[in-house]
């Protein structure tokens, strides 16, 4: 894939990333270059082993690339930072804290000088966005899996990150709960104009959420094989999207790509 020009709208620029675990070994991935514009939702999709989560961890500053670099706002990422929020498949909540305290802790880390009343108001605002104000005094053990994941999303949004990174955030949830949270995420992103980079195995989820899809070839030595622009109307809902013109063609194209890449790997 050719490098994209560095435009003012680019919040994130990923330039020729490569990851090797041994100097002489085959890279997990190589020549990974893409950008993410402000307010854009980008989903990366591909088979297990192609390095998707490693790429996300490099963007989060939790892992280093063997070569290449990533910048946000023109500054090279060299470690974790409060300009990035991360939501993993596991909620990673502090079990001894209440829902309110879990979110408030993140807000205080982002705004250490904020008054107590303002922290409380902001906490209630973000819990309200994920419909959890009524559960704010409960502990994680008292919540369902879907509710715990919504707390994790509220906590990530509460730090007002420039970039929200999501690694299979709904993978462990049942289909109904997953659909509800997907719709909530779309609504929040529409309100906040949040920039999102998300890893998923779910084609329907990617089509629902993403403005662009990065299709990864199979690993090892994986690369971005295709970039697909999602031209479906921006205002989407899980209940209606499959009726929209172009949905079936887009879904079939992605499915064909994934099946073709899997079959090639087996040859």
PDB file of N, CA and C in Angstrom, residues 9-67:
ATOM      1  N   UNK A   9      -6.130  17.133   8.164  1.00  0.00           N
ATOM      2  CA  UNK A   9      -7.192  16.386   8.804  1.00  0.00           C
ATOM      3  C   UNK A   9      -6.700  15.102   9.461  1.00  0.00           C
ATOM      4  N   UNK A  10      -5.516  14.650   9.119  1.00  0.00           N
ATOM      5  CA  UNK A  10      -4.997  13.411   9.677  1.00  0.00           C
ATOM      6  C   UNK A  10      -4.664  13.613  11.158  1.00  0.00           C
ATOM      7  N   UNK A  11      -5.388  12.922  12.017  1.00  0.00           N
ATOM      8  CA  UNK A  11      -5.038  12.920  13.434  1.00  0.00           C
ATOM      9  C   UNK A  11      -3.901  11.933  13.688  1.00  0.00           C
ATOM     10  N   UNK A  12      -3.991  10.771  13.039  1.00  0.00           N
ATOM     11  CA  UNK A  12      -3.020   9.700  13.233  1.00  0.00           C
ATOM     12  C   UNK A  12      -2.391   9.354  11.892  1.00  0.00           C
ATOM     13  N   UNK A  13      -1.080   9.189  11.884  1.00  0.00           N
ATOM     14  CA  UNK A  13      -0.368   8.728  10.692  1.00  0.00           C
ATOM     15  C   UNK A  13       0.495   7.536  11.090  1.00  0.00           C
ATOM     16  N   UNK A  14       0.271   6.413  10.445  1.00  0.00           N
ATOM     17  CA  UNK A  14       1.029   5.186  10.659  1.00  0.00           C
ATOM     18  C   UNK A  14       1.915   4.991   9.432  1.00  0.00           C
ATOM     19  N   UNK A  15       3.215   4.910   9.656  1.00  0.00           N
ATOM     20  CA  UNK A  15       4.171   4.930   8.548  1.00  0.00           C
ATOM     21  C   UNK A  15       5.049   3.670   8.557  1.00  0.00           C
ATOM     22  N   UNK A  16       4.804   2.783   7.602  1.00  0.00           N
ATOM     23  CA  UNK A  16       5.619   1.587   7.315  1.00  0.00           C
ATOM     24  C   UNK A  16       5.999   0.792   8.570  1.00  0.00           C
ATOM     25  N   UNK A  17       4.994   0.460   9.371  1.00  0.00           N
ATOM     26  CA  UNK A  17       5.246  -0.337  10.569  1.00  0.00           C
ATOM     27  C   UNK A  17       5.625  -1.764  10.199  1.00  0.00           C
ATOM     28  N   UNK A  18       6.549  -2.300  10.980  1.00  0.00           N
ATOM     29  CA  UNK A  18       6.903  -3.719  10.881  1.00  0.00           C
ATOM     30  C   UNK A  18       7.110  -4.234  12.292  1.00  0.00           C
ATOM     31  N   UNK A  19       6.723  -5.488  12.501  1.00  0.00           N
ATOM     32  CA  UNK A  19       6.927  -6.107  13.809  1.00  0.00           C
ATOM     33  C   UNK A  19       7.541  -7.485  13.638  1.00  0.00           C
ATOM     34  N   UNK A  20       8.726  -7.660  14.256  1.00  0.00           N
ATOM     35  CA  UNK A  20       9.402  -8.958  14.314  1.00  0.00           C
ATOM     36  C   UNK A  20       9.655  -9.285  15.781  1.00  0.00           C
ATOM     37  N   UNK A  21       9.533 -10.556  16.129  1.00  0.00           N
ATOM     38  CA  UNK A  21       9.860 -10.964  17.493  1.00  0.00           C
ATOM     39  C   UNK A  21      11.280 -11.509  17.592  1.00  0.00           C
ATOM     40  N   UNK A  22      11.885 -11.857  16.436  1.00  0.00           N
ATOM     41  CA  UNK A  22      13.307 -12.196  16.380  1.00  0.00           C
ATOM     42  C   UNK A  22      13.888 -11.492  15.151  1.00  0.00           C
ATOM     43  N   UNK A  23      15.158 -11.131  15.222  1.00  0.00           N
ATOM     44  CA  UNK A  23      15.770 -10.369  14.133  1.00  0.00           C
ATOM     45  C   UNK A  23      15.755 -11.124  12.815  1.00  0.00           C
ATOM     46  N   UNK A  24      15.925 -12.440  12.878  1.00  0.00           N
ATOM     47  CA  UNK A  24      15.995 -13.216  11.638  1.00  0.00           C
ATOM     48  C   UNK A  24      14.663 -13.854  11.243  1.00  0.00           C
ATOM     49  N   UNK A  25      13.652 -13.703  12.107  1.00  0.00           N
ATOM     50  CA  UNK A  25      12.371 -14.349  11.848  1.00  0.00           C
ATOM     51  C   UNK A  25      11.520 -13.587  10.842  1.00  0.00           C
ATOM     52  N   UNK A  26      10.505 -14.269  10.352  1.00  0.00           N
ATOM     53  CA  UNK A  26       9.541 -13.637   9.452  1.00  0.00           C
ATOM     54  C   UNK A  26       8.723 -12.617  10.256  1.00  0.00           C
ATOM     55  N   UNK A  27       8.517 -11.409   9.736  1.00  0.00           N
ATOM     56  CA  UNK A  27       7.734 -10.430  10.492  1.00  0.00           C
ATOM     57  C   UNK A  27       6.275 -10.855  10.645  1.00  0.00           C
ATOM     58  N   UNK A  28       5.686 -10.458  11.758  1.00  0.00           N
ATOM     59  CA  UNK A  28       4.245 -10.667  11.942  1.00  0.00           C
ATOM     60  C   UNK A  28       3.496  -9.876  10.884  1.00  0.00           C
ATOM     61  N   UNK A  29       3.909  -8.624  10.680  1.00  0.00           N
ATOM     62  CA  UNK A  29       3.370  -7.775   9.620  1.00  0.00           C
ATOM     63  C   UNK A  29       4.471  -6.831   9.164  1.00  0.00           C
ATOM     64  N   UNK A  30       4.285  -6.266   7.976  1.00  0.00           N
ATOM     65  CA  UNK A  30       5.271  -5.319   7.459  1.00  0.00           C
ATOM     66  C   UNK A  30       4.584  -4.315   6.538  1.00  0.00           C
ATOM     67  N   UNK A  31       5.245  -3.167   6.357  1.00  0.00           N
ATOM     68  CA  UNK A  31       4.777  -2.111   5.450  1.00  0.00           C
ATOM     69  C   UNK A  31       3.348  -1.691   5.746  1.00  0.00           C
ATOM     70  N   UNK A  32       3.038  -1.517   7.029  1.00  0.00           N
ATOM     71  CA  UNK A  32       1.692  -1.071   7.432  1.00  0.00           C
ATOM     72  C   UNK A  32       1.680   0.451   7.455  1.00  0.00           C
ATOM     73  N   UNK A  33       0.938   1.039   6.523  1.00  0.00           N
ATOM     74  CA  UNK A  33       0.834   2.498   6.438  1.00  0.00           C
ATOM     75  C   UNK A  33      -0.624   2.886   6.232  1.00  0.00           C
ATOM     76  N   UNK A  34      -1.114   3.764   7.086  1.00  0.00           N
ATOM     77  CA  UNK A  34      -2.464   4.306   6.912  1.00  0.00           C
ATOM     78  C   UNK A  34      -2.590   5.546   7.786  1.00  0.00           C
ATOM     79  N   UNK A  35      -3.660   6.275   7.587  1.00  0.00           N
ATOM     80  CA  UNK A  35      -3.930   7.452   8.413  1.00  0.00           C
ATOM     81  C   UNK A  35      -5.358   7.380   8.917  1.00  0.00           C
ATOM     82  N   UNK A  36      -5.637   8.149   9.958  1.00  0.00           N
ATOM     83  CA  UNK A  36      -6.991   8.259  10.499  1.00  0.00           C
ATOM     84  C   UNK A  36      -7.311   9.737  10.620  1.00  0.00           C
ATOM     85  N   UNK A  37      -8.391  10.156   9.995  1.00  0.00           N
ATOM     86  CA  UNK A  37      -8.797  11.552  10.053  1.00  0.00           C
ATOM     87  C   UNK A  37      -9.558  11.832  11.339  1.00  0.00           C
ATOM     88  N   UNK A  38      -9.606  13.086  11.723  1.00  0.00           N
ATOM     89  CA  UNK A  38     -10.355  13.485  12.915  1.00  0.00           C
ATOM     90  C   UNK A  38     -11.842  13.170  12.733  1.00  0.00           C
ATOM     91  N   UNK A  39     -12.424  12.548  13.737  1.00  0.00           N
ATOM     92  CA  UNK A  39     -13.843  12.215  13.686  1.00  0.00           C
ATOM     93  C   UNK A  39     -14.162  10.967  12.894  1.00  0.00           C
ATOM     94  N   UNK A  40     -13.133  10.276  12.409  1.00  0.00           N
ATOM     95  CA  UNK A  40     -13.344   9.096  11.574  1.00  0.00           C
ATOM     96  C   UNK A  40     -13.313   7.828  12.430  1.00  0.00           C
ATOM     97  N   UNK A  41     -14.113   6.843  12.027  1.00  0.00           N
ATOM     98  CA  UNK A  41     -14.084   5.522  12.648  1.00  0.00           C
ATOM     99  C   UNK A  41     -13.495   4.556  11.632  1.00  0.00           C
ATOM    100  N   UNK A  42     -12.359   3.975  11.988  1.00  0.00           N
ATOM    101  CA  UNK A  42     -11.657   3.042  11.111  1.00  0.00           C
ATOM    102  C   UNK A  42     -11.635   1.680  11.780  1.00  0.00           C
ATOM    103  N   UNK A  43     -12.072   0.649  11.058  1.00  0.00           N
ATOM    104  CA  UNK A  43     -12.040  -0.718  11.569  1.00  0.00           C
ATOM    105  C   UNK A  43     -11.022  -1.527  10.786  1.00  0.00           C
ATOM    106  N   UNK A  44     -10.227  -2.290  11.510  1.00  0.00           N
ATOM    107  CA  UNK A  44      -9.300  -3.230  10.893  1.00  0.00           C
ATOM    108  C   UNK A  44      -9.854  -4.636  11.090  1.00  0.00           C
ATOM    109  N   UNK A  45      -9.913  -5.384   9.996  1.00  0.00           N
ATOM    110  CA  UNK A  45     -10.518  -6.709  10.054  1.00  0.00           C
ATOM    111  C   UNK A  45      -9.603  -7.695   9.336  1.00  0.00           C
ATOM    112  N   UNK A  46      -9.507  -8.900   9.866  1.00  0.00           N
ATOM    113  CA  UNK A  46      -8.646  -9.913   9.279  1.00  0.00           C
ATOM    114  C   UNK A  46      -8.609 -11.135  10.165  1.00  0.00           C
ATOM    115  N   UNK A  47      -7.984 -12.205   9.680  1.00  0.00           N
ATOM    116  CA  UNK A  47      -7.941 -13.454  10.424  1.00  0.00           C
ATOM    117  C   UNK A  47      -6.986 -13.356  11.608  1.00  0.00           C
ATOM    118  N   UNK A  48      -7.172 -14.224  12.572  1.00  0.00           N
ATOM    119  CA  UNK A  48      -6.269 -14.290  13.730  1.00  0.00           C
ATOM    120  C   UNK A  48      -4.837 -14.525  13.262  1.00  0.00           C
ATOM    121  N   UNK A  49      -3.911 -13.860  13.934  1.00  0.00           N
ATOM    122  CA  UNK A  49      -2.505 -14.048  13.619  1.00  0.00           C
ATOM    123  C   UNK A  49      -1.924 -13.036  12.656  1.00  0.00           C
ATOM    124  N   UNK A  50      -2.762 -12.094  12.180  1.00  0.00           N
ATOM    125  CA  UNK A  50      -2.231 -11.114  11.227  1.00  0.00           C
ATOM    126  C   UNK A  50      -1.673  -9.869  11.915  1.00  0.00           C
ATOM    127  N   UNK A  51      -1.770  -9.811  13.248  1.00  0.00           N
ATOM    128  CA  UNK A  51      -1.131  -8.718  13.987  1.00  0.00           C
ATOM    129  C   UNK A  51      -2.017  -7.526  14.276  1.00  0.00           C
ATOM    130  N   UNK A  52      -3.324  -7.687  14.151  1.00  0.00           N
ATOM    131  CA  UNK A  52      -4.233  -6.549  14.368  1.00  0.00           C
ATOM    132  C   UNK A  52      -4.075  -5.961  15.773  1.00  0.00           C
ATOM    133  N   UNK A  53      -4.132  -6.825  16.782  1.00  0.00           N
ATOM    134  CA  UNK A  53      -4.037  -6.331  18.161  1.00  0.00           C
ATOM    135  C   UNK A  53      -2.671  -5.724  18.454  1.00  0.00           C
ATOM    136  N   UNK A  54      -1.633  -6.259  17.832  1.00  0.00           N
ATOM    137  CA  UNK A  54      -0.295  -5.681  18.010  1.00  0.00           C
ATOM    138  C   UNK A  54      -0.248  -4.274  17.445  1.00  0.00           C
ATOM    139  N   UNK A  55      -0.862  -4.069  16.290  1.00  0.00           N
ATOM    140  CA  UNK A  55      -0.913  -2.720  15.702  1.00  0.00           C
ATOM    141  C   UNK A  55      -1.643  -1.770  16.641  1.00  0.00           C
ATOM    142  N   UNK A  56      -2.774  -2.220  17.195  1.00  0.00           N
ATOM    143  CA  UNK A  56      -3.509  -1.370  18.141  1.00  0.00           C
ATOM    144  C   UNK A  56      -2.662  -1.065  19.370  1.00  0.00           C
ATOM    145  N   UNK A  57      -1.943  -2.063  19.883  1.00  0.00           N
ATOM    146  CA  UNK A  57      -1.096  -1.834  21.057  1.00  0.00           C
ATOM    147  C   UNK A  57       0.028  -0.849  20.763  1.00  0.00           C
ATOM    148  N   UNK A  58       0.532  -0.857  19.533  1.00  0.00           N
ATOM    149  CA  UNK A  58       1.560   0.118  19.155  1.00  0.00           C
ATOM    150  C   UNK A  58       0.958   1.519  19.141  1.00  0.00           C
ATOM    151  N   UNK A  59      -0.262   1.657  18.618  1.00  0.00           N
ATOM    152  CA  UNK A  59      -0.937   2.957  18.642  1.00  0.00           C
ATOM    153  C   UNK A  59      -1.188   3.417  20.077  1.00  0.00           C
ATOM    154  N   UNK A  60      -1.471   2.461  20.958  1.00  0.00           N
ATOM    155  CA  UNK A  60      -1.720   2.800  22.365  1.00  0.00           C
ATOM    156  C   UNK A  60      -0.437   3.115  23.116  1.00  0.00           C
ATOM    157  N   UNK A  61       0.721   2.780  22.527  1.00  0.00           N
ATOM    158  CA  UNK A  61       1.985   2.985  23.221  1.00  0.00           C
ATOM    159  C   UNK A  61       2.314   1.874  24.194  1.00  0.00           C
ATOM    160  N   UNK A  62       1.605   0.750  24.085  1.00  0.00           N
ATOM    161  CA  UNK A  62       1.824  -0.380  24.989  1.00  0.00           C
ATOM    162  C   UNK A  62       2.852  -1.360  24.437  1.00  0.00           C
ATOM    163  N   UNK A  63       3.201  -1.219  23.167  1.00  0.00           N
ATOM    164  CA  UNK A  63       4.155  -2.104  22.515  1.00  0.00           C
ATOM    165  C   UNK A  63       4.923  -1.285  21.492  1.00  0.00           C
ATOM    166  N   UNK A  64       6.116  -1.719  21.175  1.00  0.00           N
ATOM    167  CA  UNK A  64       6.956  -1.002  20.215  1.00  0.00           C
ATOM    168  C   UNK A  64       7.011  -1.753  18.891  1.00  0.00           C
ATOM    169  N   UNK A  65       7.091  -1.005  17.801  1.00  0.00           N
ATOM    170  CA  UNK A  65       7.292  -1.607  16.491  1.00  0.00           C
ATOM    171  C   UNK A  65       8.771  -1.902  16.297  1.00  0.00           C
ATOM    172  N   UNK A  66       9.080  -2.870  15.437  1.00  0.00           N
ATOM    173  CA  UNK A  66      10.478  -3.150  15.098  1.00  0.00           C
ATOM    174  C   UNK A  66      11.035  -2.056  14.201  1.00  0.00           C
ATOM    175  N   UNK A  67      10.185  -1.506  13.345  1.00  0.00           N
ATOM    176  CA  UNK A  67      10.575  -0.368  12.512  1.00  0.00           C
ATOM    177  C   UNK A  67       9.315   0.383  12.109  1.00  0.00           C
TER     178      UNK A  67
END
